[in-house]
PDB file of C-alpha atoms in Angstrom:
ATOM      1  CA  MET A  82     157.629 -38.618  20.730  1.00 62.00           C
ATOM      2  CA  GLU A  83     158.778 -36.632  16.743  1.00 67.00           C
ATOM      3  CA  ILE A  84     162.175 -36.599  18.428  1.00 74.00           C
ATOM      4  CA  TYR A  85     162.123 -40.708  17.937  1.00 82.00           C
ATOM      5  CA  THR A  86     160.340 -40.465  13.663  1.00 81.00           C
ATOM      6  CA  GLU A  87     163.659 -40.668  12.371  1.00 78.00           C
ATOM      7  CA  GLN A  88     165.331 -43.098  14.802  1.00 83.00           C
ATOM      8  CA  LEU A  89     162.034 -45.606  14.487  1.00 87.00           C
ATOM      9  CA  ASN A  90     162.405 -44.263  10.651  1.00 85.00           C
ATOM     10  CA  ALA A  91     166.020 -46.310   9.891  1.00 85.00           C
ATOM     11  CA  LYS A  92     166.178 -48.996  12.466  1.00 91.00           C
ATOM     12  CA  GLY A  93     162.675 -49.521  12.675  1.00 90.00           C
ATOM     13  CA  PHE A  94     163.273 -49.784  16.695  1.00 92.00           C
ATOM     14  CA  ILE A  95     163.545 -46.984  19.938  1.00 92.00           C
ATOM     15  CA  ASP A  96     168.173 -47.337  20.589  1.00 92.00           C
ATOM     16  CA  GLU A  97     168.020 -45.592  23.256  1.00 92.00           C
ATOM     17  CA  ALA A  98     171.072 -46.342  25.959  1.00 93.00           C
ATOM     18  CA  ILE A  99     170.073 -48.644  29.285  1.00 94.00           C
ATOM     19  CA  ASP A 100     172.394 -48.180  31.900  1.00 93.00           C
ATOM     20  CA  PRO A 101     173.613 -51.624  33.131  1.00 93.00           C
ATOM     21  CA  ARG A 102     173.129 -51.876  36.072  1.00 94.00           C
ATOM     22  CA  LEU A 103     168.950 -52.564  35.727  1.00 95.00           C
ATOM     23  CA  ASP A 104     167.451 -55.382  35.983  1.00 96.00           C
ATOM     24  CA  LEU A 105     165.586 -55.462  33.328  1.00 96.00           C
ATOM     25  CA  VAL A 106     163.362 -57.713  34.336  1.00 96.00           C
ATOM     26  CA  GLU A 107     162.472 -55.846  37.108  1.00 97.00           C
ATOM     27  CA  GLU A 108     162.028 -52.731  35.066  1.00 97.00           C
ATOM     28  CA  ILE A 109     159.718 -54.844  32.673  1.00 97.00           C
ATOM     29  CA  ASN A 110     157.523 -55.896  35.492  1.00 97.00           C
ATOM     30  CA  ARG A 111     157.542 -52.106  37.276  1.00 97.00           C
ATOM     31  CA  LEU A 112     156.546 -51.113  33.831  1.00 97.00           C
ATOM     32  CA  LYS A 113     153.891 -53.260  33.673  1.00 96.00           C
ATOM     33  CA  ARG A 114     152.899 -52.471  36.936  1.00 96.00           C
ATOM     34  CA  GLU A 115     152.705 -49.002  36.433  1.00 97.00           C
ATOM     35  CA  LYS A 116     151.122 -48.763  32.731  1.00 97.00           C
ATOM     36  CA  ASN A 117     149.067 -51.412  33.078  1.00 96.00           C
ATOM     37  CA  ALA A 118     150.311 -53.137  30.165  1.00 97.00           C
ATOM     38  CA  VAL A 119     150.641 -56.868  29.538  1.00 96.00           C
ATOM     39  CA  ILE A 120     152.911 -58.511  27.534  1.00 96.00           C
ATOM     40  CA  LEU A 121     151.248 -61.354  25.044  1.00 96.00           C
ATOM     41  CA  ALA A 122     154.352 -63.788  23.250  1.00 95.00           C
ATOM     42  CA  HIS A 123     155.127 -66.303  20.816  1.00 93.00           C
ATOM     43  CA  TYR A 124     156.059 -68.732  21.178  1.00 91.00           C
ATOM     44  CA  TYR A 125     159.164 -68.316  19.267  1.00 89.00           C
ATOM     45  CA  GLN A 126     160.557 -65.741  20.628  1.00 92.00           C
ATOM     46  CA  GLU A 127     163.712 -65.753  22.949  1.00 92.00           C
ATOM     47  CA  SER A 128     163.162 -67.924  26.058  1.00 93.00           C
ATOM     48  CA  GLU A 129     163.879 -64.902  28.085  1.00 95.00           C
ATOM     49  CA  ILE A 130     160.813 -62.746  26.598  1.00 96.00           C
ATOM     50  CA  GLN A 131     159.091 -65.687  27.005  1.00 95.00           C
ATOM     51  CA  ASP A 132     159.777 -66.598  30.445  1.00 96.00           C
ATOM     52  CA  ILE A 133     158.784 -62.564  31.354  1.00 96.00           C
ATOM     53  CA  ALA A 134     155.538 -62.714  29.765  1.00 96.00           C
ATOM     54  CA  ASP A 135     151.712 -62.379  31.255  1.00 96.00           C
ATOM     55  CA  TYR A 136     150.708 -65.165  27.713  1.00 95.00           C
ATOM     56  CA  ILE A 137     151.809 -67.377  25.822  1.00 94.00           C
ATOM     57  CA  GLY A 138     150.448 -68.772  22.773  1.00 90.00           C
ATOM     58  CA  ASP A 139     150.433 -69.676  19.071  1.00 84.00           C
ATOM     59  CA  SER A 140     148.172 -68.070  16.235  1.00 76.00           C
ATOM     60  CA  LEU A 141     144.705 -68.327  17.719  1.00 71.00           C
ATOM     61  CA  GLY A 142     145.681 -68.314  21.271  1.00 83.00           C
ATOM     62  CA  LEU A 143     146.785 -64.470  21.180  1.00 85.00           C
ATOM     63  CA  SER A 144     144.361 -63.546  18.989  1.00 78.00           C
ATOM     64  CA  GLN A 145     141.643 -64.401  22.015  1.00 84.00           C
ATOM     65  CA  GLU A 146     144.297 -62.946  24.480  1.00 89.00           C
ATOM     66  CA  ALA A 147     144.214 -59.368  22.952  1.00 84.00           C
ATOM     67  CA  ALA A 148     140.113 -59.555  22.519  1.00 84.00           C
ATOM     68  CA  LYS A 149     139.923 -60.166  25.866  1.00 88.00           C
ATOM     69  CA  THR A 150     142.248 -58.395  27.998  1.00 89.00           C
ATOM     70  CA  ASP A 151     141.558 -55.463  29.408  1.00 91.00           C
ATOM     71  CA  ALA A 152     145.147 -53.859  29.841  1.00 94.00           C
ATOM     72  CA  SER A 153     145.666 -50.876  28.594  1.00 95.00           C
ATOM     73  CA  ILE A 154     148.488 -51.228  26.390  1.00 96.00           C
ATOM     74  CA  ILE A 155     149.510 -54.575  24.763  1.00 95.00           C
ATOM     75  CA  VAL A 156     153.475 -55.583  24.040  1.00 96.00           C
ATOM     76  CA  PHE A 157     153.433 -57.558  21.614  1.00 95.00           C
ATOM     77  CA  ALA A 158     156.647 -59.694  21.411  1.00 95.00           C
ATOM     78  CA  GLY A 159     156.407 -60.760  18.186  1.00 92.00           C
ATOM     79  CA  VAL A 160     156.071 -60.049  13.920  1.00 92.00           C
ATOM     80  CA  HIS A 161     153.592 -57.385  12.829  1.00 92.00           C
ATOM     81  CA  PHE A 162     150.945 -59.059  11.612  1.00 91.00           C
ATOM     82  CA  MET A 163     150.273 -60.198  15.697  1.00 91.00           C
ATOM     83  CA  ALA A 164     150.575 -56.855  16.462  1.00 94.00           C
ATOM     84  CA  GLU A 165     147.882 -55.591  13.823  1.00 94.00           C
ATOM     85  CA  THR A 166     145.987 -58.741  14.517  1.00 92.00           C
ATOM     86  CA  ALA A 167     145.593 -57.194  18.165  1.00 92.00           C
ATOM     87  CA  LYS A 168     145.043 -53.734  17.064  1.00 94.00           C
ATOM     88  CA  ILE A 169     142.466 -54.836  14.892  1.00 94.00           C
ATOM     89  CA  LEU A 170     140.059 -57.081  18.067  1.00 91.00           C
ATOM     90  CA  SER A 171     141.064 -53.778  20.836  1.00 92.00           C
ATOM     91  CA  PRO A 172     141.416 -50.620  18.388  1.00 93.00           C
ATOM     92  CA  SER A 173     141.063 -48.872  21.509  1.00 93.00           C
ATOM     93  CA  LYS A 174     144.550 -50.040  23.194  1.00 93.00           C
ATOM     94  CA  LYS A 175     148.009 -49.075  22.329  1.00 96.00           C
ATOM     95  CA  VAL A 176     149.430 -51.540  20.259  1.00 96.00           C
ATOM     96  CA  LEU A 177     153.473 -51.827  20.756  1.00 97.00           C
ATOM     97  CA  LEU A 178     155.665 -53.931  19.193  1.00 97.00           C
ATOM     98  CA  PRO A 179     159.879 -53.927  20.354  1.00 96.00           C
ATOM     99  CA  ASP A 180     160.687 -53.649  16.327  1.00 96.00           C
ATOM    100  CA  LEU A 181     158.387 -52.607  13.300  1.00 94.00           C
ATOM    101  CA  LYS A 182     161.720 -55.024  10.980  1.00 93.00           C
ATOM    102  CA  ALA A 183     159.932 -57.633  12.813  1.00 88.00           C
ATOM    103  CA  GLY A 184     157.733 -58.642   9.533  1.00 84.00           C
ATOM    104  CA  CYS A 185     157.217 -62.428   7.871  1.00 85.00           C
ATOM    105  CA  SER A 186     158.513 -63.874   5.151  1.00 84.00           C
ATOM    106  CA  LEU A 187     154.789 -65.831   4.868  1.00 83.00           C
ATOM    107  CA  SER A 188     153.297 -62.671   4.675  1.00 86.00           C
ATOM    108  CA  ASP A 189     155.616 -60.523   2.283  1.00 85.00           C
ATOM    109  CA  SER A 190     154.843 -63.435  -0.098  1.00 88.00           C
ATOM    110  CA  CYS A 191     150.865 -62.103  -0.566  1.00 93.00           C
ATOM    111  CA  PRO A 192     150.645 -58.245  -1.656  1.00 93.00           C
ATOM    112  CA  PRO A 193     147.501 -57.696  -0.590  1.00 94.00           C
ATOM    113  CA  HIS A 194     146.894 -55.491  -4.650  1.00 96.00           C
ATOM    114  CA  LEU A 195     147.596 -58.751  -6.398  1.00 97.00           C
ATOM    115  CA  PHE A 196     145.625 -61.251  -3.534  1.00 96.00           C
ATOM    116  CA  ALA A 197     142.682 -58.156  -4.802  1.00 97.00           C
ATOM    117  CA  LYS A 198     143.419 -59.124  -8.585  1.00 97.00           C
ATOM    118  CA  PHE A 199     143.900 -62.995  -8.080  1.00 97.00           C
ATOM    119  CA  LYS A 200     140.263 -62.929  -5.716  1.00 97.00           C
ATOM    120  CA  GLU A 201     138.516 -60.980  -8.516  1.00 97.00           C
ATOM    121  CA  GLN A 202     139.305 -64.158 -11.050  1.00 97.00           C
ATOM    122  CA  HIS A 203     137.290 -66.476  -8.761  1.00 97.00           C
ATOM    123  CA  PRO A 204     134.762 -64.254  -7.718  1.00 94.00           C
ATOM    124  CA  ASP A 205     131.932 -66.745  -6.306  1.00 95.00           C
ATOM    125  CA  HIS A 206     135.028 -68.097  -3.874  1.00 97.00           C
ATOM    126  CA  LEU A 207     135.054 -67.856   0.159  1.00 98.00           C
ATOM    127  CA  VAL A 208     138.006 -66.188   0.895  1.00 98.00           C
ATOM    128  CA  ILE A 209     140.102 -68.121   3.629  1.00 98.00           C
ATOM    129  CA  THR A 210     142.926 -66.465   5.258  1.00 97.00           C
ATOM    130  CA  TYR A 211     145.507 -67.377   7.451  1.00 94.00           C
ATOM    131  CA  VAL A 212     146.177 -65.224   9.956  1.00 91.00           C
ATOM    132  CA  ASN A 213     149.512 -65.102   8.967  1.00 90.00           C
ATOM    133  CA  CYS A 214     149.133 -61.970   6.751  1.00 94.00           C
ATOM    134  CA  THR A 215     148.780 -58.270   6.687  1.00 94.00           C
ATOM    135  CA  ALA A 216     145.850 -56.257   7.859  1.00 96.00           C
ATOM    136  CA  GLU A 217     145.271 -55.578   4.197  1.00 97.00           C
ATOM    137  CA  LEU A 218     144.999 -59.161   3.485  1.00 96.00           C
ATOM    138  CA  LYS A 219     142.503 -59.506   6.489  1.00 97.00           C
ATOM    139  CA  ALA A 220     140.180 -57.350   5.053  1.00 97.00           C
ATOM    140  CA  LEU A 221     140.192 -58.538   1.665  1.00 97.00           C
ATOM    141  CA  SER A 222     139.030 -62.483   2.886  1.00 98.00           C
ATOM    142  CA  ASP A 223     135.871 -63.381   4.394  1.00 98.00           C
ATOM    143  CA  ILE A 224     137.692 -65.355   7.886  1.00 97.00           C
ATOM    144  CA  VAL A 225     139.962 -65.835   8.672  1.00 96.00           C
ATOM    145  CA  CYS A 226     141.968 -68.970  10.757  1.00 94.00           C
ATOM    146  CA  THR A 227     145.313 -70.244  11.472  1.00 91.00           C
ATOM    147  CA  SER A 228     146.949 -73.465  11.933  1.00 90.00           C
ATOM    148  CA  SER A 229     145.468 -74.579  15.267  1.00 89.00           C
ATOM    149  CA  ASN A 230     141.628 -73.703  13.222  1.00 93.00           C
ATOM    150  CA  ALA A 231     141.726 -74.787   9.648  1.00 95.00           C
ATOM    151  CA  VAL A 232     140.670 -77.603   9.277  1.00 96.00           C
ATOM    152  CA  GLN A 233     137.754 -76.694  11.242  1.00 95.00           C
ATOM    153  CA  ILE A 234     136.918 -73.694   9.428  1.00 96.00           C
ATOM    154  CA  VAL A 235     137.011 -75.385   6.624  1.00 97.00           C
ATOM    155  CA  GLU A 236     135.073 -78.357   7.856  1.00 96.00           C
ATOM    156  CA  SER A 237     132.030 -76.214   9.350  1.00 95.00           C
ATOM    157  CA  LEU A 238     131.272 -74.159   5.728  1.00 95.00           C
ATOM    158  CA  PRO A 239     129.047 -76.550   3.311  1.00 95.00           C
ATOM    159  CA  LYS A 240     130.921 -79.140   0.875  1.00 95.00           C
ATOM    160  CA  ASP A 241     129.754 -77.104  -1.910  1.00 95.00           C
ATOM    161  CA  GLN A 242     131.039 -73.931  -0.334  1.00 97.00           C
ATOM    162  CA  LYS A 243     133.716 -72.778  -3.267  1.00 97.00           C
ATOM    163  CA  ILE A 244     136.962 -71.423  -1.735  1.00 98.00           C
ATOM    164  CA  ILE A 245     140.421 -69.587  -2.189  1.00 98.00           C
ATOM    165  CA  PHE A 246     143.045 -70.649   0.232  1.00 97.00           C
ATOM    166  CA  GLY A 247     145.577 -68.078   1.081  1.00 96.00           C
ATOM    167  CA  PRO A 248     148.796 -67.545   1.653  1.00 95.00           C
ATOM    168  CA  ASP A 249     149.798 -70.563   2.982  1.00 95.00           C
ATOM    169  CA  LYS A 250     149.827 -73.113  -0.397  1.00 96.00           C
ATOM    170  CA  ASN A 251     151.460 -75.745   2.253  1.00 94.00           C
ATOM    171  CA  LEU A 252     149.060 -75.460   4.674  1.00 95.00           C
ATOM    172  CA  GLY A 253     146.269 -75.357   2.116  1.00 96.00           C
ATOM    173  CA  ASP A 254     147.324 -78.113   0.766  1.00 96.00           C
ATOM    174  CA  TYR A 255     147.534 -80.255   3.842  1.00 95.00           C
ATOM    175  CA  VAL A 256     143.742 -78.646   4.738  1.00 97.00           C
ATOM    176  CA  LYS A 257     142.339 -79.787   1.295  1.00 96.00           C
ATOM    177  CA  LYS A 258     144.259 -83.465   1.903  1.00 96.00           C
ATOM    178  CA  LYS A 259     142.251 -83.343   5.956  1.00 96.00           C
ATOM    179  CA  THR A 260     139.083 -81.943   4.951  1.00 97.00           C
ATOM    180  CA  GLY A 261     138.397 -83.275   0.797  1.00 96.00           C
ATOM    181  CA  ARG A 262     138.010 -80.071  -0.060  1.00 96.00           C
ATOM    182  CA  ASP A 263     138.844 -78.794  -3.628  1.00 92.00           C
ATOM    183  CA  LEU A 264     140.629 -75.342  -2.828  1.00 97.00           C
ATOM    184  CA  VAL A 265     142.021 -72.410  -4.760  1.00 98.00           C
ATOM    185  CA  LEU A 266     145.578 -72.063  -3.058  1.00 97.00           C
ATOM    186  CA  TRP A 267     147.833 -68.748  -3.159  1.00 96.00           C
ATOM    187  CA  ASN A 268     151.142 -69.693  -3.956  1.00 94.00           C
ATOM    188  CA  GLY A 269     152.704 -68.393  -0.297  1.00 92.00           C
ATOM    189  CA  ALA A 270     155.503 -70.351   1.736  1.00 88.00           C
ATOM    190  CA  CYS A 271     156.945 -69.410   5.392  1.00 84.00           C
ATOM    191  CA  MET A 272     160.989 -69.312   4.814  1.00 82.00           C
ATOM    192  CA  VAL A 273     161.652 -71.108   8.152  1.00 79.00           C
ATOM    193  CA  HIS A 274     159.535 -74.222   7.010  1.00 82.00           C
ATOM    194  CA  GLU A 275     160.266 -74.597   3.746  1.00 81.00           C
ATOM    195  CA  ILE A 276     164.709 -75.189   3.676  1.00 82.00           C
ATOM    196  CA  PHE A 277     164.053 -78.611   6.498  1.00 87.00           C
ATOM    197  CA  SER A 278     166.708 -80.856   5.547  1.00 87.00           C
ATOM    198  CA  GLN A 279     164.745 -83.854   4.681  1.00 92.00           C
ATOM    199  CA  GLU A 280     168.416 -85.830   4.345  1.00 92.00           C
ATOM    200  CA  LYS A 281     169.609 -84.382   7.931  1.00 92.00           C
ATOM    201  CA  ILE A 282     166.161 -85.456   9.519  1.00 93.00           C
ATOM    202  CA  ASP A 283     166.738 -88.615   7.805  1.00 95.00           C
ATOM    203  CA  LYS A 284     169.636 -89.381   9.516  1.00 95.00           C
ATOM    204  CA  LEU A 285     168.962 -88.042  12.633  1.00 94.00           C
ATOM    205  CA  ARG A 286     165.824 -90.283  12.813  1.00 96.00           C
ATOM    206  CA  ARG A 287     168.367 -93.248  12.350  1.00 96.00           C
ATOM    207  CA  LYS A 288     170.068 -91.535  15.238  1.00 97.00           C
ATOM    208  CA  HIS A 289     167.179 -91.836  17.029  1.00 97.00           C
ATOM    209  CA  PRO A 290     164.793 -94.642  16.183  1.00 97.00           C
ATOM    210  CA  GLU A 291     162.640 -94.415  19.234  1.00 97.00           C
ATOM    211  CA  ALA A 292     162.297 -90.192  18.471  1.00 98.00           C
ATOM    212  CA  LYS A 293     158.416 -89.149  17.677  1.00 98.00           C
ATOM    213  CA  PHE A 294     158.918 -86.581  14.247  1.00 98.00           C
ATOM    214  CA  ILE A 295     156.326 -83.781  14.607  1.00 98.00           C
ATOM    215  CA  ALA A 296     155.505 -81.152  12.458  1.00 96.00           C
ATOM    216  CA  HIS A 297     154.203 -77.427  11.555  1.00 95.00           C
ATOM    217  CA  PRO A 298     151.549 -78.244   9.006  1.00 94.00           C
ATOM    218  CA  GLU A 299     153.307 -74.897   7.332  1.00 91.00           C
ATOM    219  CA  CYS A 300     156.294 -77.510   6.603  1.00 93.00           C
ATOM    220  CA  GLU A 301     156.649 -78.715   2.904  1.00 93.00           C
ATOM    221  CA  GLU A 302     153.659 -82.192   2.201  1.00 94.00           C
ATOM    222  CA  HIS A 303     156.939 -84.867   1.655  1.00 94.00           C
ATOM    223  CA  LEU A 304     157.662 -84.242   4.915  1.00 94.00           C
ATOM    224  CA  LEU A 305     153.542 -84.208   6.958  1.00 96.00           C
ATOM    225  CA  ARG A 306     154.455 -87.519   5.088  1.00 95.00           C
ATOM    226  CA  GLU A 307     156.811 -88.697   7.353  1.00 95.00           C
ATOM    227  CA  ALA A 308     155.538 -86.923  10.676  1.00 97.00           C
ATOM    228  CA  ASP A 309     154.179 -89.396  13.774  1.00 98.00           C
ATOM    229  CA  PHE A 310     152.140 -85.903  14.158  1.00 98.00           C
ATOM    230  CA  ILE A 311     150.815 -83.091  12.565  1.00 97.00           C
ATOM    231  CA  GLY A 312     149.984 -79.885  15.096  1.00 96.00           C
ATOM    232  CA  SER A 313     150.292 -76.259  15.655  1.00 92.00           C
ATOM    233  CA  THR A 314     152.574 -74.661  18.017  1.00 92.00           C
ATOM    234  CA  THR A 315     150.038 -75.462  20.645  1.00 92.00           C
ATOM    235  CA  GLY A 316     149.336 -78.221  19.660  1.00 94.00           C
ATOM    236  CA  LEU A 317     152.693 -79.862  18.924  1.00 96.00           C
ATOM    237  CA  LEU A 318     153.293 -79.091  22.222  1.00 97.00           C
ATOM    238  CA  LYS A 319     150.289 -80.850  23.296  1.00 97.00           C
ATOM    239  CA  TYR A 320     152.012 -84.040  22.024  1.00 98.00           C
ATOM    240  CA  THR A 321     154.598 -83.719  23.505  1.00 98.00           C
ATOM    241  CA  ILE A 322     153.214 -83.621  27.289  1.00 98.00           C
ATOM    242  CA  ASN A 323     150.424 -86.532  26.505  1.00 98.00           C
ATOM    243  CA  ASN A 324     151.974 -89.027  24.435  1.00 98.00           C
ATOM    244  CA  GLU A 325     155.073 -91.220  26.384  1.00 97.00           C
ATOM    245  CA  ALA A 326     157.645 -90.743  24.154  1.00 98.00           C
ATOM    246  CA  ASN A 327     160.491 -89.805  25.475  1.00 98.00           C
ATOM    247  CA  THR A 328     162.439 -88.496  22.804  1.00 98.00           C
ATOM    248  CA  PHE A 329     160.592 -85.271  19.807  1.00 98.00           C
ATOM    249  CA  ILE A 330     162.551 -84.474  16.330  1.00 97.00           C
ATOM    250  CA  VAL A 331     160.435 -81.058  16.285  1.00 96.00           C
ATOM    251  CA  ALA A 332     160.121 -79.356  12.697  1.00 95.00           C
ATOM    252  CA  THR A 333     159.121 -76.183  13.781  1.00 93.00           C
ATOM    253  CA  GLU A 334     160.850 -72.403  14.544  1.00 90.00           C
ATOM    254  CA  SER A 335     162.750 -73.349  17.796  1.00 90.00           C
ATOM    255  CA  GLY A 336     161.046 -70.975  20.213  1.00 92.00           C
ATOM    256  CA  ILE A 337     158.589 -73.492  21.087  1.00 94.00           C
ATOM    257  CA  ILE A 338     161.668 -76.496  22.708  1.00 95.00           C
ATOM    258  CA  HIS A 339     161.584 -73.851  25.340  1.00 95.00           C
ATOM    259  CA  GLN A 340     158.307 -74.465  26.049  1.00 96.00           C
ATOM    260  CA  MET A 341     157.819 -78.155  25.542  1.00 97.00           C
ATOM    261  CA  GLN A 342     161.324 -78.819  28.258  1.00 97.00           C
ATOM    262  CA  LYS A 343     159.448 -76.724  30.652  1.00 97.00           C
ATOM    263  CA  ALA A 344     157.108 -78.840  30.066  1.00 97.00           C
ATOM    264  CA  ASN A 345     158.783 -82.322  29.795  1.00 97.00           C
ATOM    265  CA  PRO A 346     162.486 -81.126  31.841  1.00 97.00           C
ATOM    266  CA  SER A 347     162.924 -85.243  32.062  1.00 97.00           C
ATOM    267  CA  LYS A 348     162.216 -85.651  27.485  1.00 98.00           C
ATOM    268  CA  THR A 349     164.398 -84.557  24.801  1.00 97.00           C
ATOM    269  CA  PHE A 350     164.066 -82.039  21.988  1.00 97.00           C
ATOM    270  CA  ILE A 351     165.762 -82.308  19.090  1.00 95.00           C
ATOM    271  CA  PRO A 352     165.342 -78.993  16.417  1.00 94.00           C
ATOM    272  CA  ALA A 353     164.738 -80.518  13.203  1.00 93.00           C
ATOM    273  CA  PRO A 354     167.942 -79.012  11.124  1.00 89.00           C
ATOM    274  CA  PRO A 355     168.196 -76.479   8.177  1.00 82.00           C
ATOM    275  CA  ASN A 356     169.512 -76.455   5.210  1.00 78.00           C
ATOM    276  CA  ASN A 357     171.803 -74.311   5.487  1.00 72.00           C
ATOM    277  CA  ALA A 358     175.296 -75.251   8.226  1.00 63.00           C
ATOM    278  CA  CYS A 359     173.012 -73.636  11.575  1.00 63.00           C
ATOM    279  CA  ALA A 360     172.057 -76.397  14.792  1.00 56.00           C
ATOM    280  CA  CYS A 361     168.164 -75.259  14.028  1.00 62.00           C
ATOM    281  CA  ASN A 362     165.834 -73.815  12.264  1.00 71.00           C
ATOM    282  CA  ASP A 363     165.462 -69.833  13.625  1.00 77.00           C
ATOM    283  CA  CYS A 364     162.569 -67.304  12.354  1.00 80.00           C
ATOM    284  CA  PRO A 365     165.234 -64.021  11.841  1.00 80.00           C
ATOM    285  CA  HIS A 366     162.133 -61.959  12.329  1.00 82.00           C
ATOM    286  CA  MET A 367     161.058 -62.902  15.312  1.00 87.00           C
ATOM    287  CA  LYS A 368     164.849 -63.054  17.407  1.00 89.00           C
ATOM    288  CA  LEU A 369     164.745 -59.625  16.162  1.00 91.00           C
ATOM    289  CA  ASN A 370     162.298 -59.077  19.203  1.00 95.00           C
ATOM    290  CA  THR A 371     164.869 -58.592  22.547  1.00 95.00           C
ATOM    291  CA  LEU A 372     164.451 -58.161  26.154  1.00 96.00           C
ATOM    292  CA  GLU A 373     166.498 -54.495  25.485  1.00 96.00           C
ATOM    293  CA  LYS A 374     164.556 -53.293  22.735  1.00 97.00           C
ATOM    294  CA  LEU A 375     161.408 -54.273  25.187  1.00 97.00           C
ATOM    295  CA  TYR A 376     162.080 -52.742  28.182  1.00 97.00           C
ATOM    296  CA  ASN A 377     162.397 -49.247  25.541  1.00 97.00           C
ATOM    297  CA  ALA A 378     158.838 -50.111  23.851  1.00 97.00           C
ATOM    298  CA  MET A 379     157.471 -49.860  26.996  1.00 97.00           C
ATOM    299  CA  LYS A 380     159.261 -47.247  28.340  1.00 97.00           C
ATOM    300  CA  TYR A 381     158.848 -44.716  25.480  1.00 96.00           C
ATOM    301  CA  GLU A 382     155.620 -46.533  24.199  1.00 96.00           C
ATOM    302  CA  LEU A 383     157.213 -46.715  20.995  1.00 96.00           C
ATOM    303  CA  PRO A 384     156.844 -47.943  18.454  1.00 95.00           C
ATOM    304  CA  GLU A 385     153.135 -48.000  18.135  1.00 96.00           C
ATOM    305  CA  ILE A 386     151.032 -50.533  16.151  1.00 96.00           C
ATOM    306  CA  ASP A 387     148.660 -47.947  13.959  1.00 94.00           C
ATOM    307  CA  LEU A 388     146.191 -48.499  11.575  1.00 96.00           C
ATOM    308  CA  SER A 389     143.261 -46.645   9.383  1.00 96.00           C
ATOM    309  CA  GLY A 390     139.721 -46.665  10.910  1.00 96.00           C
ATOM    310  CA  ASP A 391     138.951 -48.637   7.815  1.00 97.00           C
ATOM    311  CA  VAL A 392     141.206 -51.084   7.486  1.00 97.00           C
ATOM    312  CA  ILE A 393     139.889 -52.027  11.471  1.00 97.00           C
ATOM    313  CA  GLU A 394     136.432 -52.136  10.418  1.00 97.00           C
ATOM    314  CA  ARG A 395     136.628 -54.652   7.288  1.00 97.00           C
ATOM    315  CA  ALA A 396     139.611 -56.249   8.836  1.00 97.00           C
ATOM    316  CA  ARG A 397     137.419 -57.444  12.564  1.00 95.00           C
ATOM    317  CA  LYS A 398     134.784 -59.140  10.348  1.00 96.00           C
ATOM    318  CA  PRO A 399     137.095 -62.253   9.603  1.00 96.00           C
ATOM    319  CA  ILE A 400     138.709 -62.538  12.606  1.00 93.00           C
ATOM    320  CA  GLU A 401     135.279 -62.590  14.640  1.00 92.00           C
ATOM    321  CA  ARG A 402     134.030 -64.691  12.071  1.00 94.00           C
ATOM    322  CA  MET A 403     137.181 -66.545  13.137  1.00 92.00           C
ATOM    323  CA  LEU A 404     136.395 -66.427  17.277  1.00 89.00           C
ATOM    324  CA  ASP A 405     133.044 -67.411  17.165  1.00 92.00           C
ATOM    325  CA  ILE A 406     133.766 -70.192  14.636  1.00 91.00           C
ATOM    326  CA  SER A 407     136.011 -71.421  17.629  1.00 88.00           C
ATOM    327  CA  ALA A 408     134.382 -70.996  20.390  1.00 89.00           C
ATOM    328  CA  LYS A 409     130.969 -73.319  18.950  1.00 90.00           C
ATOM    329  CA  LEU A 410     133.927 -75.838  18.111  1.00 85.00           C
ATOM    330  CA  GLY A 411     135.318 -75.494  21.599  1.00 85.00           C
ATOM    331  CA  LEU A 412     138.841 -75.017  20.281  1.00 78.00           C
TER     332      LEU A 412
END
């Protein structure tokens, strides 16, 4: 394994040549069977990775699946904090991430040592952190939440409970408005959800007046004000299935559209455009994972997520509290 250390340090993934004659899908399925491995993929992954995954979901669903899987190896097709969460919930299992450099701009916006000082300034506050953060930040938290359950978790607490919410200021502001609670917010944000173009979206809505405009709560408040529906990635997917509209303008990472189209083949989905020359808004970190990297990760069982026992123990408690609250609320 040591021969790959330099490669992982430099590139973040195993960069070994793959025989071009191999059917990668067939080989990945073979490795899954041989190694008792499960592939968990986020909705924002490339469509070919979604199609080979054993489970596709948002942060809450992926956390729940990681906690209950009986596989020996968890291959996480997502970003670093998601694979860390899987390791926290299944510390005895080997957790692989195809590319260690698949990070998260939101997670990066909240360094744990600075958040610890922020927390010290509000000693009587309970700390709720969005799952899109590092294991070290989770270890500083009382409860972890996702976009699927953030509102309900805050509402489950006593009304006089003082709360710090981090790291996403847009999700935090959305939760404040939905619950009426006075949350203390950390000033973090997701680059993907902050660069949607208001002007381009307005043009799309004029061009498609019949379309429903749907948005993730990580979007900025001025976009959420105009949305016909606000929800997590799973919530947005369910809305497109259950709503009678035939056209949807989707303000979140464009990877979710693959599942929307599969579930609604007769409907039209238009990715909300960013404020640049791109047609749709892709997360560059999510898109670092490829089938080739996934295959090599499974073949060589690297890169592996490694966390200290102390961090795992402290970070698991707020995640389990989230899962307990979600289970009681039927989420």
